């Protein structure tokens, strides 16, 4: 009896692996200059791209017509290019509140940035705040909390731990 349950459990564990091991299975899928783990499903795989959250991932999966339970490595090249095209055109069908770069300072346009572009623009914004020496820029420079959180008991930095004692010098008694 116990052997039967062990073999059933072993069969259940091996089934998803057997389904994933196809001759066309890709363990790493490249989307928007990001390597995505092929063993993840569509939603979690898309979320590994910086700038894509769970909401955007679900919208993209629904737009492309791919099931949310589909494993990323089983997708064909055409499906991955279709996902990239939908992500690149996300700004056209998304509402303004669901975009990560509204009314850009330099261009005045709404954009949705992904990957390295998002990181670079974020760094540029912080550097601009530091250059104009506004409150938020000064807090960034000091490494302090920026958005009004408490700092008295939380967010402490440094290596000081407790009270340090001075060592006794030889010959000084």
PDB file of C-alpha atoms in Angstrom:
ATOM      1  CA  UNK A   1       0.000   0.000   0.000  1.00  0.00           C
ATOM      2  CA  UNK A   2       2.752   2.436   0.960  1.00  0.00           C
ATOM      3  CA  UNK A   3       4.759   1.492  -2.138  1.00  0.00           C
ATOM      4  CA  UNK A   4       1.768   2.276  -4.374  1.00  0.00           C
ATOM      5  CA  UNK A   5       1.354   5.782  -2.900  1.00  0.00           C
ATOM      6  CA  UNK A   6       5.078   6.444  -3.270  1.00  0.00           C
ATOM      7  CA  UNK A   7       4.998   5.406  -6.912  1.00  0.00           C
ATOM      8  CA  UNK A   8       1.925   7.591  -7.546  1.00  0.00           C
ATOM      9  CA  UNK A   9       3.686  10.566  -5.958  1.00  0.00           C
ATOM     10  CA  UNK A  10       6.762   9.897  -8.068  1.00  0.00           C
ATOM     11  CA  UNK A  11       4.569   9.750 -11.197  1.00  0.00           C
ATOM     12  CA  UNK A  12       2.931  13.062 -10.312  1.00  0.00           C
ATOM     13  CA  UNK A  13       6.302  14.721  -9.835  1.00  0.00           C
ATOM     14  CA  UNK A  14       7.692  13.393 -13.095  1.00  0.00           C
ATOM     15  CA  UNK A  15       4.705  14.340 -15.274  1.00  0.00           C
ATOM     16  CA  UNK A  16       5.363  18.113 -15.492  1.00  0.00           C
ATOM     17  CA  UNK A  17       9.026  17.443 -16.223  1.00  0.00           C
ATOM     18  CA  UNK A  18       8.090  15.000 -18.988  1.00  0.00           C
ATOM     19  CA  UNK A  19       5.719  17.529 -20.531  1.00  0.00           C
ATOM     20  CA  UNK A  20       8.400  20.214 -20.434  1.00  0.00           C
ATOM     21  CA  UNK A  21      11.061  17.982 -22.008  1.00  0.00           C
ATOM     22  CA  UNK A  22      10.096  18.380 -25.621  1.00  0.00           C
ATOM     23  CA  UNK A  23      12.571  18.452 -28.504  1.00  0.00           C
ATOM     24  CA  UNK A  24      11.578  22.097 -29.157  1.00  0.00           C
ATOM     25  CA  UNK A  25      11.738  23.083 -25.486  1.00  0.00           C
ATOM     26  CA  UNK A  26      13.885  26.150 -24.777  1.00  0.00           C
ATOM     27  CA  UNK A  27      15.331  26.456 -21.278  1.00  0.00           C
ATOM     28  CA  UNK A  28      16.188  30.135 -21.770  1.00  0.00           C
ATOM     29  CA  UNK A  29      13.969  32.449 -23.826  1.00  0.00           C
ATOM     30  CA  UNK A  30      15.196  35.914 -24.816  1.00  0.00           C
ATOM     31  CA  UNK A  31      12.562  38.670 -24.673  1.00  0.00           C
ATOM     32  CA  UNK A  32      13.321  42.421 -24.662  1.00  0.00           C
ATOM     33  CA  UNK A  33      17.038  41.841 -23.972  1.00  0.00           C
ATOM     34  CA  UNK A  34      16.214  39.732 -20.912  1.00  0.00           C
ATOM     35  CA  UNK A  35      16.807  36.022 -20.396  1.00  0.00           C
ATOM     36  CA  UNK A  36      13.632  34.364 -19.151  1.00  0.00           C
ATOM     37  CA  UNK A  37      13.617  30.939 -17.485  1.00  0.00           C
ATOM     38  CA  UNK A  38      11.830  28.511 -19.791  1.00  0.00           C
ATOM     39  CA  UNK A  39      10.434  26.431 -16.900  1.00  0.00           C
ATOM     40  CA  UNK A  40       8.219  29.296 -15.663  1.00  0.00           C
ATOM     41  CA  UNK A  41       4.679  29.928 -16.850  1.00  0.00           C
ATOM     42  CA  UNK A  42       3.803  32.944 -18.991  1.00  0.00           C
ATOM     43  CA  UNK A  43       2.877  35.292 -16.153  1.00  0.00           C
ATOM     44  CA  UNK A  44       5.953  34.633 -13.999  1.00  0.00           C
ATOM     45  CA  UNK A  45       8.251  34.578 -17.017  1.00  0.00           C
ATOM     46  CA  UNK A  46       7.082  37.965 -18.237  1.00  0.00           C
ATOM     47  CA  UNK A  47       7.422  39.396 -14.734  1.00  0.00           C
ATOM     48  CA  UNK A  48      11.146  38.650 -14.823  1.00  0.00           C
ATOM     49  CA  UNK A  49      11.444  41.453 -17.405  1.00  0.00           C
ATOM     50  CA  UNK A  50      12.010  44.734 -15.560  1.00  0.00           C
ATOM     51  CA  UNK A  51       9.022  47.011 -16.117  1.00  0.00           C
ATOM     52  CA  UNK A  52       6.482  44.192 -16.494  1.00  0.00           C
ATOM     53  CA  UNK A  53       4.327  43.443 -13.473  1.00  0.00           C
ATOM     54  CA  UNK A  54       1.572  40.924 -12.943  1.00  0.00           C
ATOM     55  CA  UNK A  55      -1.103  43.187 -14.426  1.00  0.00           C
ATOM     56  CA  UNK A  56       0.854  43.917 -17.616  1.00  0.00           C
ATOM     57  CA  UNK A  57       1.776  40.223 -17.941  1.00  0.00           C
ATOM     58  CA  UNK A  58      -1.882  39.168 -17.737  1.00  0.00           C
ATOM     59  CA  UNK A  59      -2.924  41.799 -20.281  1.00  0.00           C
ATOM     60  CA  UNK A  60      -0.199  40.680 -22.692  1.00  0.00           C
ATOM     61  CA  UNK A  61      -1.134  37.001 -22.283  1.00  0.00           C
ATOM     62  CA  UNK A  62      -4.798  37.802 -22.944  1.00  0.00           C
ATOM     63  CA  UNK A  63      -3.930  39.945 -26.002  1.00  0.00           C
ATOM     64  CA  UNK A  64      -1.783  37.223 -27.550  1.00  0.00           C
ATOM     65  CA  UNK A  65      -4.340  34.505 -26.809  1.00  0.00           C
ATOM     66  CA  UNK A  66      -1.845  32.324 -24.948  1.00  0.00           C
ATOM     67  CA  UNK A  67      -3.045  30.444 -21.876  1.00  0.00           C
ATOM     68  CA  UNK A  68      -1.639  31.718 -18.589  1.00  0.00           C
ATOM     69  CA  UNK A  69      -0.769  28.137 -17.628  1.00  0.00           C
ATOM     70  CA  UNK A  70       1.457  27.651 -20.675  1.00  0.00           C
ATOM     71  CA  UNK A  71       5.134  27.047 -19.936  1.00  0.00           C
ATOM     72  CA  UNK A  72       7.429  29.689 -21.426  1.00  0.00           C
ATOM     73  CA  UNK A  73       9.879  27.188 -22.925  1.00  0.00           C
ATOM     74  CA  UNK A  74       7.134  25.509 -24.985  1.00  0.00           C
ATOM     75  CA  UNK A  75       6.342  28.689 -26.920  1.00  0.00           C
ATOM     76  CA  UNK A  76       7.368  28.922 -30.542  1.00  0.00           C
ATOM     77  CA  UNK A  77       9.475  31.726 -32.012  1.00  0.00           C
ATOM     78  CA  UNK A  78       6.375  33.275 -33.588  1.00  0.00           C
ATOM     79  CA  UNK A  79       4.601  33.408 -30.229  1.00  0.00           C
ATOM     80  CA  UNK A  80       7.577  35.045 -28.512  1.00  0.00           C
ATOM     81  CA  UNK A  81       7.850  37.676 -31.262  1.00  0.00           C
ATOM     82  CA  UNK A  82       4.116  38.273 -30.923  1.00  0.00           C
ATOM     83  CA  UNK A  83       4.590  38.806 -27.171  1.00  0.00           C
ATOM     84  CA  UNK A  84       7.399  41.279 -27.881  1.00  0.00           C
ATOM     85  CA  UNK A  85       5.222  43.165 -30.385  1.00  0.00           C
ATOM     86  CA  UNK A  86       2.357  43.404 -27.895  1.00  0.00           C
ATOM     87  CA  UNK A  87       4.752  44.639 -25.190  1.00  0.00           C
ATOM     88  CA  UNK A  88       6.192  47.262 -27.535  1.00  0.00           C
ATOM     89  CA  UNK A  89       2.687  48.463 -28.465  1.00  0.00           C
ATOM     90  CA  UNK A  90       1.400  48.336 -24.866  1.00  0.00           C
ATOM     91  CA  UNK A  91       1.173  52.134 -24.725  1.00  0.00           C
ATOM     92  CA  UNK A  92      -1.491  52.164 -27.466  1.00  0.00           C
ATOM     93  CA  UNK A  93      -4.126  50.132 -25.632  1.00  0.00           C
ATOM     94  CA  UNK A  94      -3.231  50.653 -21.958  1.00  0.00           C
ATOM     95  CA  UNK A  95      -4.918  53.342 -19.866  1.00  0.00           C
ATOM     96  CA  UNK A  96      -2.775  56.291 -18.797  1.00  0.00           C
ATOM     97  CA  UNK A  97      -2.651  55.188 -15.140  1.00  0.00           C
ATOM     98  CA  UNK A  98      -1.175  51.794 -16.109  1.00  0.00           C
ATOM     99  CA  UNK A  99       1.918  53.249 -17.782  1.00  0.00           C
ATOM    100  CA  UNK A 100       5.208  53.544 -15.902  1.00  0.00           C
ATOM    101  CA  UNK A 101       6.416  56.828 -17.492  1.00  0.00           C
ATOM    102  CA  UNK A 102       3.623  59.391 -17.754  1.00  0.00           C
ATOM    103  CA  UNK A 103       4.378  62.796 -19.297  1.00  0.00           C
ATOM    104  CA  UNK A 104       8.122  62.423 -19.703  1.00  0.00           C
ATOM    105  CA  UNK A 105      10.049  65.548 -18.639  1.00  0.00           C
ATOM    106  CA  UNK A 106      12.138  65.815 -21.809  1.00  0.00           C
ATOM    107  CA  UNK A 107       9.578  64.870 -24.458  1.00  0.00           C
ATOM    108  CA  UNK A 108       6.227  65.275 -22.693  1.00  0.00           C
ATOM    109  CA  UNK A 109       5.005  61.926 -24.055  1.00  0.00           C
ATOM    110  CA  UNK A 110       3.623  58.899 -22.275  1.00  0.00           C
ATOM    111  CA  UNK A 111       5.939  55.884 -22.462  1.00  0.00           C
ATOM    112  CA  UNK A 112       6.185  52.422 -20.975  1.00  0.00           C
ATOM    113  CA  UNK A 113       9.824  51.462 -20.491  1.00  0.00           C
ATOM    114  CA  UNK A 114      11.338  47.995 -20.079  1.00  0.00           C
ATOM    115  CA  UNK A 115      14.653  46.568 -18.936  1.00  0.00           C
ATOM    116  CA  UNK A 116      17.786  48.674 -19.213  1.00  0.00           C
ATOM    117  CA  UNK A 117      15.901  51.718 -20.531  1.00  0.00           C
ATOM    118  CA  UNK A 118      13.856  51.822 -17.324  1.00  0.00           C
ATOM    119  CA  UNK A 119      16.966  51.617 -15.136  1.00  0.00           C
ATOM    120  CA  UNK A 120      18.785  54.341 -17.076  1.00  0.00           C
ATOM    121  CA  UNK A 121      15.838  56.742 -17.000  1.00  0.00           C
ATOM    122  CA  UNK A 122      15.396  56.145 -13.278  1.00  0.00           C
ATOM    123  CA  UNK A 123      19.077  56.952 -12.652  1.00  0.00           C
ATOM    124  CA  UNK A 124      18.809  60.063 -14.822  1.00  0.00           C
ATOM    125  CA  UNK A 125      15.790  61.254 -12.836  1.00  0.00           C
ATOM    126  CA  UNK A 126      17.617  60.793  -9.534  1.00  0.00           C
ATOM    127  CA  UNK A 127      20.701  62.586 -10.886  1.00  0.00           C
ATOM    128  CA  UNK A 128      18.514  65.489 -12.033  1.00  0.00           C
ATOM    129  CA  UNK A 129      17.013  65.742  -8.522  1.00  0.00           C
ATOM    130  CA  UNK A 130      20.533  65.783  -7.048  1.00  0.00           C
ATOM    131  CA  UNK A 131      21.724  68.471  -9.468  1.00  0.00           C
ATOM    132  CA  UNK A 132      18.884  70.874  -8.699  1.00  0.00           C
ATOM    133  CA  UNK A 133      19.426  70.176  -4.984  1.00  0.00           C
ATOM    134  CA  UNK A 134      15.775  69.698  -4.142  1.00  0.00           C
ATOM    135  CA  UNK A 135      14.728  67.952  -0.929  1.00  0.00           C
ATOM    136  CA  UNK A 136      14.370  64.545  -2.554  1.00  0.00           C
ATOM    137  CA  UNK A 137      17.737  64.931  -4.271  1.00  0.00           C
ATOM    138  CA  UNK A 138      19.462  65.754  -0.990  1.00  0.00           C
ATOM    139  CA  UNK A 139      17.861  62.733   0.680  1.00  0.00           C
ATOM    140  CA  UNK A 140      19.111  60.540  -2.158  1.00  0.00           C
ATOM    141  CA  UNK A 141      22.627  61.942  -1.744  1.00  0.00           C
ATOM    142  CA  UNK A 142      22.618  61.270   1.986  1.00  0.00           C
ATOM    143  CA  UNK A 143      21.177  57.780   1.587  1.00  0.00           C
ATOM    144  CA  UNK A 144      18.208  58.703   3.778  1.00  0.00           C
ATOM    145  CA  UNK A 145      14.541  57.830   3.352  1.00  0.00           C
ATOM    146  CA  UNK A 146      13.013  59.912   0.562  1.00  0.00           C
ATOM    147  CA  UNK A 147       9.266  59.603   0.895  1.00  0.00           C
ATOM    148  CA  UNK A 148       8.617  60.799   4.441  1.00  0.00           C
ATOM    149  CA  UNK A 149       9.157  57.588   6.371  1.00  0.00           C
ATOM    150  CA  UNK A 150      10.364  57.684   9.943  1.00  0.00           C
ATOM    151  CA  UNK A 151      14.096  57.477  10.495  1.00  0.00           C
ATOM    152  CA  UNK A 152      14.400  57.502  14.269  1.00  0.00           C
ATOM    153  CA  UNK A 153      14.225  53.756  14.773  1.00  0.00           C
ATOM    154  CA  UNK A 154      14.138  52.353  11.249  1.00  0.00           C
ATOM    155  CA  UNK A 155      16.479  52.444   8.270  1.00  0.00           C
ATOM    156  CA  UNK A 156      19.666  52.637  10.259  1.00  0.00           C
ATOM    157  CA  UNK A 157      22.845  52.139   8.299  1.00  0.00           C
ATOM    158  CA  UNK A 158      26.441  51.544   9.252  1.00  0.00           C
ATOM    159  CA  UNK A 159      28.420  48.824  10.925  1.00  0.00           C
ATOM    160  CA  UNK A 160      28.049  49.912  14.557  1.00  0.00           C
ATOM    161  CA  UNK A 161      26.693  47.102  16.680  1.00  0.00           C
ATOM    162  CA  UNK A 162      26.230  47.760  20.390  1.00  0.00           C
ATOM    163  CA  UNK A 163      28.953  49.159  22.622  1.00  0.00           C
ATOM    164  CA  UNK A 164      32.597  48.624  21.727  1.00  0.00           C
ATOM    165  CA  UNK A 165      35.216  48.297  24.445  1.00  0.00           C
ATOM    166  CA  UNK A 166      38.742  49.560  24.180  1.00  0.00           C
ATOM    167  CA  UNK A 167      41.398  46.886  24.475  1.00  0.00           C
ATOM    168  CA  UNK A 168      43.788  47.105  27.385  1.00  0.00           C
ATOM    169  CA  UNK A 169      47.162  48.311  26.194  1.00  0.00           C
ATOM    170  CA  UNK A 170      50.123  46.285  27.467  1.00  0.00           C
ATOM    171  CA  UNK A 171      52.002  48.169  30.139  1.00  0.00           C
ATOM    172  CA  UNK A 172      49.155  50.495  31.058  1.00  0.00           C
ATOM    173  CA  UNK A 173      47.727  49.511  34.432  1.00  0.00           C
TER     174      UNK A 173
END
